Each structure stands twice: as C-alpha cells, then as structure tokens.
Amino acid sequence: MSEIAIYPGSFDPITKGHIDILERFSRVFTKIYIGVGFSPKKSYLFNLEERQTMVREAVTHLQNIEVVAFEGLTVEFAKGVNANFILRGVRSAGDFEYEQNMANMNYRLNKEIETLLLYSKPELNLVSSSLIKEVFALGGDVSQFVTENVIRELVKKIKV
Ligand code: COA
C-alpha cells in the first residue's frame, strides 16, 4: 500500500531529534513531505528559505522525503499533497499534552487525517531548537545535536 505523510514543524533549526523521527518514519511511509511552517506565536532566527535549505541539506540521505514550505492550516497542507497522516515526535510529558491538543484540533478539522506520534530516543529527548540556539550562543558544543550544515548556518547568524 502506498502511504503519504507530512512532518510539519518550524525547524528553526532542524535538529538530530527531528532527523531521528524522520529516519524511523521513513521506513514506514512511501513518501514524507516535510512541511516547513510558520507559527505566529514564535519569532524565528532563520527565515523560511534558510530553514527550508537547512532541512533539505540535513535529509539528503533519505530517498522518500521532499521538503516544502507551507502557510495556513496543517490539515490543508496535508490534503494538498494527498497525505492522510501527520507525523510528530514526542520528547516528554510536556510535549504529549501539546501534541494531544494539536492532534485533537486537526482531527476536528479533518477526520480523514490521523496524527501519528513516535517517542524520541532517550539521548535526544532534551533537544529543542531554542536550546540549541541558546547553548551555541553561549559557546557550547552542539555537534551531537545538529548536523554540520546547521552549525555553519548558526556561525553565520550568531557571533560567539
Ligand atoms: N527533536 C527535537 N526537537 C523537537 C522534536 C524532536 N523530535 N520535536 C519537536 N521538537 C521541538 C522543536 O525543536 C521546537 O523547539 P522550540 O520551541 O525550542 O523551537 C518545538 O519542539 C516545537 O516545534 P515544532 O515541532 O517545529 O512545532 P511548532 O510548535 O513550531 O509548530 C507548526 C509549527 C507549523 C507545525 C504549527 O505552528 C502548525 O501546525 N501551524 C499551522 C497552523 C495550524 O494548522 N494550526 C492548528 C494546528 S492544531
């Protein structure tokens, strides 16, 4: 059976936590569209194009992935690429509640689209994009949490 899914997020920047979730889901789905989105609640270090490029460069080892930017509702993005699944990763109990709210709302908006969650690997469950930016800005080594191309972009944006 051919199954299509989306993996939406801000990716400001993409981390090895996101990549781990993608690698594991990519064994299950025929095609995954990574949706680089925008949340009005957030302020971003990287613009949409920069975030998209970093994601694209970080997932070149995965064959069945396509990176696209999207605006508006996640369920509409899913419908637009014929996806019936929204993929998300869960790192902690805090994430669980947030993901439950989003999954419930998305279900109300479109009952054809299911949200699937995967638990993060324990060694990656403390990673978040904000924490990476904070640690990097304070001179910490983030190489175990983000790929080389992301470190190059962090260097350009943040003077350490
Ligand atoms: N590994 C590491 N970090 C992870 C992670 C993982 N597996 N999964 C999530 N995160 C982190 C991210 O790094 C990010 O950290 P930050 O807050 O420090 O930046 C945080 O979890 C959440 O980010 P993300 O998963 O990118 O989601 P988001 O809250 O920024 O949401 C959208 C972005 C685009 C998915 C969301 O705003 C959206 O759905 N927008 C569309 C509008 C819509 O449909 N709204 C109704 C939905 S109910």
JSON list of N, CA, C and O and ligand atoms in Angstrom, two decimals, residues 7-11 15 17-18 21 37-39 42 70 72-74 88-89 91 98 102 105-106 120 127-130, ligand 1:
[
{"chain": "A", "resi": 7, "resn": "TYR", "atom": "N", "xyz": [5.36, 15.76, 7.73]},
{"chain": "A", "resi": 7, "resn": "TYR", "atom": "CA", "xyz": [6.05, 16.01, 9.01]},
{"chain": "A", "resi": 7, "resn": "TYR", "atom": "C", "xyz": [6.20, 17.52, 9.12]},
{"chain": "A", "resi": 7, "resn": "TYR", "atom": "O", "xyz": [7.13, 18.11, 8.57]},
{"chain": "A", "resi": 8, "resn": "PRO", "atom": "N", "xyz": [5.25, 18.20, 9.78]},
{"chain": "A", "resi": 8, "resn": "PRO", "atom": "CA", "xyz": [5.29, 19.66, 9.85]},
{"chain": "A", "resi": 8, "resn": "PRO", "atom": "C", "xyz": [6.07, 20.16, 11.05]},
{"chain": "A", "resi": 8, "resn": "PRO", "atom": "O", "xyz": [6.14, 19.50, 12.09]},
{"chain": "A", "resi": 9, "resn": "GLY", "atom": "N", "xyz": [6.65, 21.33, 10.91]},
{"chain": "A", "resi": 9, "resn": "GLY", "atom": "CA", "xyz": [7.36, 21.93, 12.04]},
{"chain": "A", "resi": 9, "resn": "GLY", "atom": "C", "xyz": [7.96, 23.26, 11.66]},
{"chain": "A", "resi": 9, "resn": "GLY", "atom": "O", "xyz": [7.89, 23.68, 10.51]},
{"chain": "A", "resi": 10, "resn": "SER", "atom": "N", "xyz": [8.57, 23.90, 12.66]},
{"chain": "A", "resi": 10, "resn": "SER", "atom": "CA", "xyz": [9.22, 25.18, 12.40]},
{"chain": "A", "resi": 10, "resn": "SER", "atom": "C", "xyz": [10.66, 24.99, 11.91]},
{"chain": "A", "resi": 10, "resn": "SER", "atom": "O", "xyz": [11.15, 25.74, 11.10]},
{"chain": "A", "resi": 11, "resn": "PHE", "atom": "N", "xyz": [11.34, 24.01, 12.49]},
{"chain": "A", "resi": 11, "resn": "PHE", "atom": "CA", "xyz": [12.73, 23.68, 12.13]},
{"chain": "A", "resi": 11, "resn": "PHE", "atom": "C", "xyz": [13.64, 24.91, 12.16]},
{"chain": "A", "resi": 11, "resn": "PHE", "atom": "O", "xyz": [14.27, 25.27, 11.16]},
{"chain": "A", "resi": 15, "resn": "THR", "atom": "N", "xyz": [17.01, 19.68, 13.99]},
{"chain": "A", "resi": 15, "resn": "THR", "atom": "CA", "xyz": [17.98, 19.05, 14.91]},
{"chain": "A", "resi": 15, "resn": "THR", "atom": "C", "xyz": [18.07, 17.54, 14.61]},
{"chain": "A", "resi": 15, "resn": "THR", "atom": "O", "xyz": [17.25, 17.00, 13.87]},
{"chain": "A", "resi": 17, "resn": "GLY", "atom": "N", "xyz": [17.22, 15.41, 16.60]},
{"chain": "A", "resi": 17, "resn": "GLY", "atom": "CA", "xyz": [15.97, 14.87, 17.16]},
{"chain": "A", "resi": 17, "resn": "GLY", "atom": "C", "xyz": [14.92, 14.75, 16.06]},
{"chain": "A", "resi": 17, "resn": "GLY", "atom": "O", "xyz": [14.28, 13.70, 15.92]},
{"chain": "A", "resi": 18, "resn": "HIS", "atom": "N", "xyz": [14.76, 15.80, 15.25]},
{"chain": "A", "resi": 18, "resn": "HIS", "atom": "CA", "xyz": [13.83, 15.74, 14.12]},
{"chain": "A", "resi": 18, "resn": "HIS", "atom": "C", "xyz": [14.26, 14.65, 13.13]},
{"chain": "A", "resi": 18, "resn": "HIS", "atom": "O", "xyz": [13.44, 13.90, 12.62]},
{"chain": "A", "resi": 21, "resn": "ILE", "atom": "N", "xyz": [13.39, 11.12, 14.17]},
{"chain": "A", "resi": 21, "resn": "ILE", "atom": "CA", "xyz": [11.96, 10.80, 13.97]},
{"chain": "A", "resi": 21, "resn": "ILE", "atom": "C", "xyz": [11.70, 10.52, 12.48]},
{"chain": "A", "resi": 21, "resn": "ILE", "atom": "O", "xyz": [11.02, 9.57, 12.12]},
{"chain": "A", "resi": 37, "resn": "GLY", "atom": "N", "xyz": [6.97, 25.20, 8.33]},
{"chain": "A", "resi": 37, "resn": "GLY", "atom": "CA", "xyz": [5.84, 26.10, 8.56]},
{"chain": "A", "resi": 37, "resn": "GLY", "atom": "C", "xyz": [6.19, 27.33, 9.35]},
{"chain": "A", "resi": 37, "resn": "GLY", "atom": "O", "xyz": [7.37, 27.63, 9.62]},
{"chain": "A", "resi": 38, "resn": "PHE", "atom": "N", "xyz": [5.14, 28.03, 9.71]},
{"chain": "A", "resi": 38, "resn": "PHE", "atom": "CA", "xyz": [5.29, 29.30, 10.40]},
{"chain": "A", "resi": 38, "resn": "PHE", "atom": "C", "xyz": [4.24, 29.36, 11.50]},
{"chain": "A", "resi": 38, "resn": "PHE", "atom": "O", "xyz": [3.07, 29.11, 11.26]},
{"chain": "A", "resi": 39, "resn": "SER", "atom": "N", "xyz": [4.70, 29.64, 12.72]},
{"chain": "A", "resi": 39, "resn": "SER", "atom": "CA", "xyz": [3.76, 29.83, 13.82]},
{"chain": "A", "resi": 39, "resn": "SER", "atom": "C", "xyz": [3.78, 31.30, 14.25]},
{"chain": "A", "resi": 39, "resn": "SER", "atom": "O", "xyz": [4.83, 31.83, 14.58]},
{"chain": "A", "resi": 42, "resn": "LYS", "atom": "N", "xyz": [5.66, 32.40, 17.38]},
{"chain": "A", "resi": 42, "resn": "LYS", "atom": "CA", "xyz": [7.12, 32.30, 17.52]},
{"chain": "A", "resi": 42, "resn": "LYS", "atom": "C", "xyz": [7.84, 33.41, 16.79]},
{"chain": "A", "resi": 42, "resn": "LYS", "atom": "O", "xyz": [7.35, 33.91, 15.78]},
{"chain": "A", "resi": 70, "resn": "PHE", "atom": "N", "xyz": [5.08, 25.67, 3.87]},
{"chain": "A", "resi": 70, "resn": "PHE", "atom": "CA", "xyz": [3.62, 25.81, 3.82]},
{"chain": "A", "resi": 70, "resn": "PHE", "atom": "C", "xyz": [3.14, 26.93, 4.73]},
{"chain": "A", "resi": 70, "resn": "PHE", "atom": "O", "xyz": [3.81, 27.30, 5.69]},
{"chain": "A", "resi": 72, "resn": "GLY", "atom": "N", "xyz": [-0.66, 28.52, 6.50]},
{"chain": "A", "resi": 72, "resn": "GLY", "atom": "CA", "xyz": [-2.06, 28.16, 6.78]},
{"chain": "A", "resi": 72, "resn": "GLY", "atom": "C", "xyz": [-2.16, 26.88, 7.57]},
{"chain": "A", "resi": 72, "resn": "GLY", "atom": "O", "xyz": [-1.20, 26.45, 8.22]},
{"chain": "A", "resi": 73, "resn": "LEU", "atom": "N", "xyz": [-3.31, 26.24, 7.47]},
{"chain": "A", "resi": 73, "resn": "LEU", "atom": "CA", "xyz": [-3.57, 25.06, 8.30]},
{"chain": "A", "resi": 73, "resn": "LEU", "atom": "C", "xyz": [-2.76, 23.85, 7.88]},
{"chain": "A", "resi": 73, "resn": "LEU", "atom": "O", "xyz": [-2.62, 23.56, 6.68]},
{"chain": "A", "resi": 74, "resn": "THR", "atom": "N", "xyz": [-2.30, 23.11, 8.88]},
{"chain": "A", "resi": 74, "resn": "THR", "atom": "CA", "xyz": [-1.54, 21.88, 8.62]},
{"chain": "A", "resi": 74, "resn": "THR", "atom": "C", "xyz": [-2.41, 20.86, 7.87]},
{"chain": "A", "resi": 74, "resn": "THR", "atom": "O", "xyz": [-1.93, 20.18, 6.96]},
{"chain": "A", "resi": 88, "resn": "ARG", "atom": "N", "xyz": [4.53, 13.31, 14.10]},
{"chain": "A", "resi": 88, "resn": "ARG", "atom": "CA", "xyz": [5.13, 14.19, 15.11]},
{"chain": "A", "resi": 88, "resn": "ARG", "atom": "C", "xyz": [5.96, 13.34, 16.06]},
{"chain": "A", "resi": 88, "resn": "ARG", "atom": "O", "xyz": [5.75, 12.13, 16.21]},
{"chain": "A", "resi": 89, "resn": "GLY", "atom": "N", "xyz": [6.92, 13.98, 16.72]},
{"chain": "A", "resi": 89, "resn": "GLY", "atom": "CA", "xyz": [7.75, 13.30, 17.71]},
{"chain": "A", "resi": 89, "resn": "GLY", "atom": "C", "xyz": [7.38, 13.80, 19.10]},
{"chain": "A", "resi": 89, "resn": "GLY", "atom": "O", "xyz": [6.98, 14.95, 19.27]},
{"chain": "A", "resi": 91, "resn": "ARG", "atom": "N", "xyz": [8.88, 14.12, 23.02]},
{"chain": "A", "resi": 91, "resn": "ARG", "atom": "CA", "xyz": [10.09, 14.00, 23.84]},
{"chain": "A", "resi": 91, "resn": "ARG", "atom": "C", "xyz": [9.79, 13.83, 25.31]},
{"chain": "A", "resi": 91, "resn": "ARG", "atom": "O", "xyz": [10.58, 13.28, 26.05]},
{"chain": "A", "resi": 98, "resn": "TYR", "atom": "N", "xyz": [0.79, 19.02, 24.52]},
{"chain": "A", "resi": 98, "resn": "TYR", "atom": "CA", "xyz": [0.78, 19.92, 23.37]},
{"chain": "A", "resi": 98, "resn": "TYR", "atom": "C", "xyz": [0.36, 19.16, 22.11]},
{"chain": "A", "resi": 98, "resn": "TYR", "atom": "O", "xyz": [-0.49, 19.60, 21.34]},
{"chain": "A", "resi": 102, "resn": "MET", "atom": "N", "xyz": [-3.01, 19.53, 19.60]},
{"chain": "A", "resi": 102, "resn": "MET", "atom": "CA", "xyz": [-2.91, 19.74, 18.14]},
{"chain": "A", "resi": 102, "resn": "MET", "atom": "C", "xyz": [-3.60, 18.60, 17.39]},
{"chain": "A", "resi": 102, "resn": "MET", "atom": "O", "xyz": [-4.33, 18.83, 16.42]},
{"chain": "A", "resi": 105, "resn": "MET", "atom": "N", "xyz": [-7.37, 18.96, 17.61]},
{"chain": "A", "resi": 105, "resn": "MET", "atom": "CA", "xyz": [-7.86, 20.05, 16.76]},
{"chain": "A", "resi": 105, "resn": "MET", "atom": "C", "xyz": [-7.79, 19.64, 15.29]},
{"chain": "A", "resi": 105, "resn": "MET", "atom": "O", "xyz": [-8.76, 19.83, 14.54]},
{"chain": "A", "resi": 106, "resn": "ASN", "atom": "N", "xyz": [-6.67, 19.06, 14.90]},
{"chain": "A", "resi": 106, "resn": "ASN", "atom": "CA", "xyz": [-6.54, 18.65, 13.50]},
{"chain": "A", "resi": 106, "resn": "ASN", "atom": "C", "xyz": [-7.58, 17.59, 13.13]},
{"chain": "A", "resi": 106, "resn": "ASN", "atom": "O", "xyz": [-8.11, 17.59, 12.01]},
{"chain": "A", "resi": 120, "resn": "SER", "atom": "N", "xyz": [10.83, 10.11, 21.07]},
{"chain": "A", "resi": 120, "resn": "SER", "atom": "CA", "xyz": [12.24, 10.40, 20.77]},
{"chain": "A", "resi": 120, "resn": "SER", "atom": "C", "xyz": [13.13, 9.37, 21.44]},
{"chain": "A", "resi": 120, "resn": "SER", "atom": "O", "xyz": [12.78, 8.84, 22.49]},
{"chain": "A", "resi": 127, "resn": "VAL", "atom": "N", "xyz": [16.61, 17.68, 23.45]},
{"chain": "A", "resi": 127, "resn": "VAL", "atom": "CA", "xyz": [16.96, 18.63, 22.39]},
{"chain": "A", "resi": 127, "resn": "VAL", "atom": "C", "xyz": [15.75, 19.45, 21.96]},
{"chain": "A", "resi": 127, "resn": "VAL", "atom": "O", "xyz": [14.67, 18.91, 21.76]},
{"chain": "A", "resi": 128, "resn": "SER", "atom": "N", "xyz": [15.95, 20.75, 21.86]},
{"chain": "A", "resi": 128, "resn": "SER", "atom": "CA", "xyz": [14.93, 21.60, 21.22]},
{"chain": "A", "resi": 128, "resn": "SER", "atom": "C", "xyz": [15.69, 22.66, 20.43]},
{"chain": "A", "resi": 128, "resn": "SER", "atom": "O", "xyz": [16.85, 22.98, 20.74]},
{"chain": "A", "resi": 129, "resn": "SER", "atom": "N", "xyz": [15.05, 23.23, 19.44]},
{"chain": "A", "resi": 129, "resn": "SER", "atom": "CA", "xyz": [15.72, 24.22, 18.60]},
{"chain": "A", "resi": 129, "resn": "SER", "atom": "C", "xyz": [16.15, 25.42, 19.43]},
{"chain": "A", "resi": 129, "resn": "SER", "atom": "O", "xyz": [17.26, 25.95, 19.25]},
{"chain": "A", "resi": 130, "resn": "SER", "atom": "N", "xyz": [15.31, 25.88, 20.37]},
{"chain": "A", "resi": 130, "resn": "SER", "atom": "CA", "xyz": [15.69, 27.04, 21.19]},
{"chain": "A", "resi": 130, "resn": "SER", "atom": "C", "xyz": [16.90, 26.75, 22.06]},
{"chain": "A", "resi": 130, "resn": "SER", "atom": "O", "xyz": [17.78, 27.59, 22.23]},
{"chain": "B", "resi": 1, "resn": "COA", "atom": "N1", "xyz": [13.50, 16.59, 18.36]},
{"chain": "B", "resi": 1, "resn": "COA", "atom": "C1", "xyz": [13.94, 17.78, 18.76]},
{"chain": "B", "resi": 1, "resn": "COA", "atom": "N2", "xyz": [13.14, 18.85, 18.92]},
{"chain": "B", "resi": 1, "resn": "COA", "atom": "C2", "xyz": [11.86, 18.67, 18.65]},
{"chain": "B", "resi": 1, "resn": "COA", "atom": "C3", "xyz": [11.32, 17.44, 18.24]},
{"chain": "B", "resi": 1, "resn": "COA", "atom": "C4", "xyz": [12.22, 16.37, 18.09]},
{"chain": "B", "resi": 1, "resn": "COA", "atom": "N3", "xyz": [11.81, 15.18, 17.71]},
{"chain": "B", "resi": 1, "resn": "COA", "atom": "N4", "xyz": [10.01, 17.59, 18.06]},
{"chain": "B", "resi": 1, "resn": "COA", "atom": "C5", "xyz": [9.72, 18.85, 18.36]},
{"chain": "B", "resi": 1, "resn": "COA", "atom": "N5", "xyz": [10.84, 19.49, 18.72]},
{"chain": "B", "resi": 1, "resn": "COA", "atom": "C6", "xyz": [10.95, 20.86, 19.20]},
{"chain": "B", "resi": 1, "resn": "COA", "atom": "C7", "xyz": [11.34, 21.85, 18.18]},
{"chain": "B", "resi": 1, "resn": "COA", "atom": "O1", "xyz": [12.74, 21.96, 18.11]},
{"chain": "B", "resi": 1, "resn": "COA", "atom": "C8", "xyz": [10.68, 23.10, 18.73]},
{"chain": "B", "resi": 1, "resn": "COA", "atom": "O2", "xyz": [11.55, 23.68, 19.69]},
{"chain": "B", "resi": 1, "resn": "COA", "atom": "P1", "xyz": [11.50, 25.24, 20.04]},
{"chain": "B", "resi": 1, "resn": "COA", "atom": "O3", "xyz": [10.10, 25.51, 20.56]},
{"chain": "B", "resi": 1, "resn": "COA", "atom": "O4", "xyz": [12.54, 25.35, 21.04]},
{"chain": "B", "resi": 1, "resn": "COA", "atom": "O5", "xyz": [11.77, 25.98, 18.77]},
{"chain": "B", "resi": 1, "resn": "COA", "atom": "C9", "xyz": [9.45, 22.58, 19.47]},
{"chain": "B", "resi": 1, "resn": "COA", "atom": "O6", "xyz": [9.68, 21.23, 19.66]},
{"chain": "B", "resi": 1, "resn": "COA", "atom": "C10", "xyz": [8.16, 22.65, 18.71]},
{"chain": "B", "resi": 1, "resn": "COA", "atom": "O7", "xyz": [8.40, 22.93, 17.39]},
{"chain": "B", "resi": 1, "resn": "COA", "atom": "P2", "xyz": [7.77, 22.28, 16.11]},
{"chain": "B", "resi": 1, "resn": "COA", "atom": "O8", "xyz": [7.65, 20.82, 16.24]},
{"chain": "B", "resi": 1, "resn": "COA", "atom": "O9", "xyz": [8.56, 22.78, 14.99]},
{"chain": "B", "resi": 1, "resn": "COA", "atom": "O10", "xyz": [6.31, 22.83, 16.14]},
{"chain": "B", "resi": 1, "resn": "COA", "atom": "P3", "xyz": [5.80, 24.29, 16.32]},
{"chain": "B", "resi": 1, "resn": "COA", "atom": "O11", "xyz": [5.16, 24.38, 17.62]},
{"chain": "B", "resi": 1, "resn": "COA", "atom": "O12", "xyz": [6.82, 25.31, 15.98]},
{"chain": "B", "resi": 1, "resn": "COA", "atom": "O13", "xyz": [4.68, 24.28, 15.22]},
{"chain": "B", "resi": 1, "resn": "COA", "atom": "C11", "xyz": [3.73, 24.18, 13.10]},
{"chain": "B", "resi": 1, "resn": "COA", "atom": "C12", "xyz": [4.94, 24.57, 13.94]},
{"chain": "B", "resi": 1, "resn": "COA", "atom": "C13", "xyz": [3.93, 24.79, 11.73]},
{"chain": "B", "resi": 1, "resn": "COA", "atom": "C14", "xyz": [3.67, 22.67, 12.97]},
{"chain": "B", "resi": 1, "resn": "COA", "atom": "C15", "xyz": [2.44, 24.66, 13.77]},
{"chain": "B", "resi": 1, "resn": "COA", "atom": "O14", "xyz": [2.56, 26.01, 14.13]},
{"chain": "B", "resi": 1, "resn": "COA", "atom": "C16", "xyz": [1.26, 24.49, 12.87]},
{"chain": "B", "resi": 1, "resn": "COA", "atom": "O15", "xyz": [0.68, 23.41, 12.77]},
{"chain": "B", "resi": 1, "resn": "COA", "atom": "N6", "xyz": [0.88, 25.56, 12.19]},
{"chain": "B", "resi": 1, "resn": "COA", "atom": "C17", "xyz": [-0.17, 25.54, 11.22]},
{"chain": "B", "resi": 1, "resn": "COA", "atom": "C18", "xyz": [-1.44, 26.20, 11.74]},
{"chain": "B", "resi": 1, "resn": "COA", "atom": "C19", "xyz": [-2.41, 25.18, 12.18]},
{"chain": "B", "resi": 1, "resn": "COA", "atom": "O16", "xyz": [-2.80, 24.29, 11.46]},
{"chain": "B", "resi": 1, "resn": "COA", "atom": "N7", "xyz": [-2.84, 25.33, 13.41]},
{"chain": "B", "resi": 1, "resn": "COA", "atom": "C20", "xyz": [-3.73, 24.41, 14.02]},
{"chain": "B", "resi": 1, "resn": "COA", "atom": "C21", "xyz": [-2.95, 23.21, 14.46]},
{"chain": "B", "resi": 1, "resn": "COA", "atom": "S1", "xyz": [-3.80, 22.48, 15.78]}
]
